[in-house]
Short mmCIF file of C-alpha atoms in Angstrom, two decimals:
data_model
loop_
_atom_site.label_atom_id
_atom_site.label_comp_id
_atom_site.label_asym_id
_atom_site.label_seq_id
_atom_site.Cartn_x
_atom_site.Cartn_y
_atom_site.Cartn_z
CA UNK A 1 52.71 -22.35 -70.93
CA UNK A 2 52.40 -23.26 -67.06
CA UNK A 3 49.27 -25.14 -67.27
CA UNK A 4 48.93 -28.51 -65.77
CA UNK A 5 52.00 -30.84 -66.71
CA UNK A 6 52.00 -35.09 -66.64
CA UNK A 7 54.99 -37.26 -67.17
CA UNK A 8 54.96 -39.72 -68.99
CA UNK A 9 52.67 -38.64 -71.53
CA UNK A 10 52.81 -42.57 -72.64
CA UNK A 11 53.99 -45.73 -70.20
CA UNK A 12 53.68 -49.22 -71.49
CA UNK A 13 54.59 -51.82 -68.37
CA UNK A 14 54.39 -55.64 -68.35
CA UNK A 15 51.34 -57.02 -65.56
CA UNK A 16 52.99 -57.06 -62.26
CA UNK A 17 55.48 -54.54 -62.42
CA UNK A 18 55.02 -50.79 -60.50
CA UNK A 19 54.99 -48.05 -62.03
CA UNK A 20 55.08 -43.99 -61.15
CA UNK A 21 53.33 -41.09 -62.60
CA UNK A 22 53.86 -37.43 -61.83
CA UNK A 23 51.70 -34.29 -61.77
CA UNK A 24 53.33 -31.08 -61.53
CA UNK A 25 49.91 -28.28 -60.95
CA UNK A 26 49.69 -24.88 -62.07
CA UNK A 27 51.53 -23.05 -59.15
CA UNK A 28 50.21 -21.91 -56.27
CA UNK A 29 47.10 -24.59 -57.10
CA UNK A 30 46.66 -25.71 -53.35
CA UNK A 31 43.90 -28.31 -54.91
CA UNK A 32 45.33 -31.61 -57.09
CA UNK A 33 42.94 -34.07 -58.15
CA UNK A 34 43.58 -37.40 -59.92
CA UNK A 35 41.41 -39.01 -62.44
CA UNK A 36 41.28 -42.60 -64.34
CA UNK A 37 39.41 -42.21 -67.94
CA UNK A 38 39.19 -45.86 -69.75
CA UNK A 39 38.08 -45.94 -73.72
CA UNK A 40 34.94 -44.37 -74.05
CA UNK A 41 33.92 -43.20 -70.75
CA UNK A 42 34.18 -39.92 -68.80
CA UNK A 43 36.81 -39.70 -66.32
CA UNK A 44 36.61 -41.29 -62.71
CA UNK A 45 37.54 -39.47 -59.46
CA UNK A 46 40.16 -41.23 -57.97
CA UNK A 47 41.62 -38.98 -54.96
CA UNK A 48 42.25 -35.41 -53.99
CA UNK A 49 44.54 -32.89 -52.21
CA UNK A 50 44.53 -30.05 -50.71
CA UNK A 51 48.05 -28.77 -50.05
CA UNK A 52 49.79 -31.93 -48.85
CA UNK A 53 46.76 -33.53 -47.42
CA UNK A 54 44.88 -36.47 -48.73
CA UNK A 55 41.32 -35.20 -48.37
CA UNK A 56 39.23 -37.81 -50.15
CA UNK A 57 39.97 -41.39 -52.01
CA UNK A 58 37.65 -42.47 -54.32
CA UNK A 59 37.10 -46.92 -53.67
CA UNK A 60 38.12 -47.28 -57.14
CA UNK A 61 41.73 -46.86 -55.84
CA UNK A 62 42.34 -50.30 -54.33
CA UNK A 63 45.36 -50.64 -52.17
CA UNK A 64 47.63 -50.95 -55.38
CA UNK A 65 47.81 -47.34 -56.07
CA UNK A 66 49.02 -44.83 -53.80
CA UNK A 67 49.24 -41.06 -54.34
CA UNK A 68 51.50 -38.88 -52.55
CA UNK A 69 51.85 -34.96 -52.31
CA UNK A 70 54.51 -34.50 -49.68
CA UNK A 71 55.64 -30.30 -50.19
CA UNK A 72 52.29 -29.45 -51.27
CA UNK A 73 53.51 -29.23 -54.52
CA UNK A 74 53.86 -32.18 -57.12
CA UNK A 75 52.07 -34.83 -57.02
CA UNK A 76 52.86 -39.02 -57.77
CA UNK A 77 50.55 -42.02 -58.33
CA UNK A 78 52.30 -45.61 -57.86
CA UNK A 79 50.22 -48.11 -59.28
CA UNK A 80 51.86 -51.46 -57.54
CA UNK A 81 51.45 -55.16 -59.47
CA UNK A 82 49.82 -53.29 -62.42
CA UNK A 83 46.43 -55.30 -64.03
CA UNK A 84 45.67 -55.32 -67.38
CA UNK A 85 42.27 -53.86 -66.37
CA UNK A 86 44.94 -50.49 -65.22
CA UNK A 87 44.83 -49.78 -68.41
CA UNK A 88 43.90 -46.10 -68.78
CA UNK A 89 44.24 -42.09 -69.08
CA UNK A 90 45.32 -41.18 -65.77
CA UNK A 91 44.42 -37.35 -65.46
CA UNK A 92 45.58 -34.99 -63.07
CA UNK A 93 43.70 -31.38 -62.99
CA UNK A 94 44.92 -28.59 -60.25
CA UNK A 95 42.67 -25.80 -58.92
CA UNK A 96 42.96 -22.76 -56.46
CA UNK A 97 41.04 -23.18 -53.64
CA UNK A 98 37.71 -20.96 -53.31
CA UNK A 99 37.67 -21.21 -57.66
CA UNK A 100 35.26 -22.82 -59.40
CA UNK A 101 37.73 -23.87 -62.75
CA UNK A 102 39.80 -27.37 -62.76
CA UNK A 103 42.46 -27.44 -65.21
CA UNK A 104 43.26 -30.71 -66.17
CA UNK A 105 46.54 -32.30 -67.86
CA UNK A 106 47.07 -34.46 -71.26
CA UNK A 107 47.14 -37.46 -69.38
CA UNK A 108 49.37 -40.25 -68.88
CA UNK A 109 47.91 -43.10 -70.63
CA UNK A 110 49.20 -46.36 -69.26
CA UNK A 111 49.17 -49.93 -71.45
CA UNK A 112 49.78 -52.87 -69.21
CA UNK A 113 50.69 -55.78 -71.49
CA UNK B 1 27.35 -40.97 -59.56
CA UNK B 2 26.22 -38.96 -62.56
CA UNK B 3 23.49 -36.19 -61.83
CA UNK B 4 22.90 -35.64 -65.43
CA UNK B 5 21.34 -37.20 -68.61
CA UNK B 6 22.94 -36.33 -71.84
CA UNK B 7 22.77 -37.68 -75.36
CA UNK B 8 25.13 -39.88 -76.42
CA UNK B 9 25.97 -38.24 -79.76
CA UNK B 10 25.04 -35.60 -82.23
CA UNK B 11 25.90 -34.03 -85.33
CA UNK B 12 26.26 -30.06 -86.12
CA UNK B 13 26.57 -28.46 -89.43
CA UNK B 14 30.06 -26.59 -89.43
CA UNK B 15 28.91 -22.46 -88.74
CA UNK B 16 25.39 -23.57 -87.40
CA UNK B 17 24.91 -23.46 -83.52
CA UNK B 18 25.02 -26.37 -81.81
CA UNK B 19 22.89 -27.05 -78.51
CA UNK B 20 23.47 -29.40 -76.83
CA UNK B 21 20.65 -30.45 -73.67
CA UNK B 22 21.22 -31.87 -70.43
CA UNK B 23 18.87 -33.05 -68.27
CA UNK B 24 19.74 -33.09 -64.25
CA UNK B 25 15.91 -33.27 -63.15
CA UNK B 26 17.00 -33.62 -59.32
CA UNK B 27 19.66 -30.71 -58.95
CA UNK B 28 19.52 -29.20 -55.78
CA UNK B 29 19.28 -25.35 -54.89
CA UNK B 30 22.93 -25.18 -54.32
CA UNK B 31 23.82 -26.90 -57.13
CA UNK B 32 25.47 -25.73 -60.22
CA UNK B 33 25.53 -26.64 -64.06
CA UNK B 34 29.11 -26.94 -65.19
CA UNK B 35 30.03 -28.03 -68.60
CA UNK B 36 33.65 -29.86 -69.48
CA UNK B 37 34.46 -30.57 -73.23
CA UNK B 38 37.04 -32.95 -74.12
CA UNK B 39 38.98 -32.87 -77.39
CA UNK B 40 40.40 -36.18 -78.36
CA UNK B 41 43.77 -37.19 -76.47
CA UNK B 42 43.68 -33.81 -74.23
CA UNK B 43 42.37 -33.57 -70.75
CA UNK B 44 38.24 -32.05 -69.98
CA UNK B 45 38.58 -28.07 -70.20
CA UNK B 46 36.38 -25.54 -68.81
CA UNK B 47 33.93 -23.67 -70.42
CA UNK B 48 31.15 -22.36 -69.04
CA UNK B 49 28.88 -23.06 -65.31
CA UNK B 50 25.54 -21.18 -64.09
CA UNK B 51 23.03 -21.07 -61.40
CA UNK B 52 19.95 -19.86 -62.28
CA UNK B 53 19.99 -17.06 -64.85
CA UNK B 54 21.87 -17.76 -68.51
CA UNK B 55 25.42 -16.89 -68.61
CA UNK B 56 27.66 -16.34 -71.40
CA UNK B 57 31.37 -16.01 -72.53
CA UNK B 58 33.77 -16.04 -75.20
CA UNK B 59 33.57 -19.77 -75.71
CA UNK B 60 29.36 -20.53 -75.09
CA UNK B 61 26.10 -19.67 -73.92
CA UNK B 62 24.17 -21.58 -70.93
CA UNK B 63 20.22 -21.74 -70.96
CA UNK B 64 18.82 -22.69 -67.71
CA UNK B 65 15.23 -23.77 -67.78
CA UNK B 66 13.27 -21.71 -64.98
CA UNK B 67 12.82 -24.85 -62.71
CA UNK B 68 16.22 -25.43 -63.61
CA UNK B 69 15.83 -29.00 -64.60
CA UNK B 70 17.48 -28.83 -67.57
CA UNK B 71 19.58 -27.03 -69.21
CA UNK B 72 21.43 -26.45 -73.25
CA UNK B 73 24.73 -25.61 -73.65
CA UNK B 74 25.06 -23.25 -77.01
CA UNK B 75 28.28 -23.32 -79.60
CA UNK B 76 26.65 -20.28 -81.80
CA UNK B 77 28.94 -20.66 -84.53
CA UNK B 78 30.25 -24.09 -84.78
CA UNK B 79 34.29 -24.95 -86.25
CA UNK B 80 35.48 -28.24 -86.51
CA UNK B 81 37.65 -27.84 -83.71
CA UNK B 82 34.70 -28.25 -81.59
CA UNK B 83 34.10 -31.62 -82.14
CA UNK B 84 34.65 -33.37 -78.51
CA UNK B 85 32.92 -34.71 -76.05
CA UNK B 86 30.60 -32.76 -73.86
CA UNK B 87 30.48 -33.14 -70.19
CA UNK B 88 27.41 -31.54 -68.14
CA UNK B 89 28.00 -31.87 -64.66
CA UNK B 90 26.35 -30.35 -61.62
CA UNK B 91 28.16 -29.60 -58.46
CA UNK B 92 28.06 -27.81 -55.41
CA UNK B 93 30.02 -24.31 -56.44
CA UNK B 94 34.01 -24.79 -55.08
CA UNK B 95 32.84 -28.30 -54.30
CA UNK B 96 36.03 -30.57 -53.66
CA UNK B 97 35.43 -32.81 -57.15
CA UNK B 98 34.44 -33.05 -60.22
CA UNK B 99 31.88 -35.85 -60.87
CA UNK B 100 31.70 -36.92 -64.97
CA UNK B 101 28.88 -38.80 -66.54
CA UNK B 102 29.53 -40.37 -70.13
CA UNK B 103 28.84 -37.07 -71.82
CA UNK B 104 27.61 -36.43 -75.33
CA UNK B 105 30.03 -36.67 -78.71
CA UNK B 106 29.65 -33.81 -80.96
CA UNK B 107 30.43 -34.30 -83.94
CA UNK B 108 31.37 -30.73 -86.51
CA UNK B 109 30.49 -31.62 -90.13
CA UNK B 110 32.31 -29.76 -92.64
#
C-alpha cells in the first residue's frame, strides 16, 4: 500500500519537551497538508505545501510548531515546549495538484503528560 | 469556518439506506459539496463531491437540492462498517484546503 504514511502512529512526551512527527505523501503528491483533530471534533487546518513551499499557516499554529518540507517530499512538524492542551491526532493528507481527492494518514496522536 | 450544518448523530438500520442531510444555505456558485467519512482511529477518506446535478459511485449517492442549499448524502445499503463520522464540506473545486465542521455520527445497528 503507498497511501499516506505517519510516524509515530503513538508519541507520549512529558510538557516542555519537543517533539517531531513525519509525513511521508503518496508520491508524486506535490500538495501536503497538516491537520490537528482533538476528541470529538473534526479536524483543524493547520498549514499547507505545495512542493517545498509553505503556502498557507493556519493561526492555530503558534510559534511552537514548525513544519518543514525541504525536497518537496516528506514532510515534519516540531511541536517545541509541548502543552498539555497539544494533545491531539495530528493528520497529514497529500494530494496532486489540479485533483479534487485528499488522502489523509492514521494520524499521529500525541499525549503530553 | 464551517459552511455547513449537519446533525450531530443518527442511527441506521444495518441494509436500510442511510441519508444523511447537510445544510450549507450560503454556498456560492463555485462552490462544491464534498463529503469526508471518518472511521474511528483512521484519517477522513473520500467519498463522493458534486456541483449541481446528483452524482454517484461505488461507495454513495449525492442529492443536490435545485437551489443547491442543501444537500443528502445516500449509503443505499448500509454495513456496519459504515458507522463513522460524516463530514459535509463545501469548497471551491482544487481549492488549497479542506475546511471540517463537527460532522454527523452514524451509527449502523445490527
Amino acid at each position: 500500500d503507498t497511501g499516506v504514511s505517519q510516524d509515530p502512529r503513538h508519541k507520549i512526551t512529558k510538557r516542555g519537551q519537543n517533539v517531531t512527527f513525519r509525513c511521508d505523501p503518496i508520491s508524486e503528491h506535490n500538495r501536503l497538508y497538516w491537520y490537528r483533530q482533538t476528541l470529538g471534533q473534526g479536524p483543524e487546518f493547520l498549514t499547507y505545501f505545495q512542493n517545498e513551499a509553505q503556502l498557507e499557516k493556519s493561526r492555530l499554529l503558534s510559534d511552537r510548531f514548525s513544519a518543514e518540507r525541504p525536497k518537496g517530499s516528506f514532510s515534519t512538524l516540531e511541536i517545541q515546549r509541548t502543552e498539555q492542551g497539544d494533545s491531539a491526532m495530528y493528520l497529514c493528507a497529500s494530494s496532486a495538484q489540479g485533483t479534487t481527492e485528499a488522502f489523509f494518514g492514521q494520524g499521529t496522536r500525541l499525549t503530553v503528560v | 469556518d464551517a459552511k455547513t450544518t449537519q446533525p450531530t448523530s443518527m442511527d441506521c438500520a444495518e441494509g436500510r439506506a442511510a441519508n444523511l442531510p447537510c445544510n450549507h444555505s450560503t454556498i456560492s456558485g463555485n462552490e462544491y459539496v464534498y463529503w469526508y467519512r471518518q472511521i474511528h482511529s483512521q484519517g477522513p477518506q473520500y467519498i463522493i463531491h458534486g456541483l449541481k446535478n446528483n452524482e454517484t459511485n461505488e461507495m454513495a449517492s449525492l442529492i443536490i437540492t435545485e437551489d443547491r442549499k442543501s444537500s443528502t448524502l445516500i449509503l443505499p445499503h448500509a454495513t456496519l462498517r459504515d458507522t463513522a463520522v460524516y463530514y459535509c464540506i463545501v469548497r471551491v473545486e482544487r481549492d488549497d484546503k479542506i475546511i471540517f465542521g463537527k460532522g454527523t455520527r452514524l451509527h449502523i445497528l445490527p
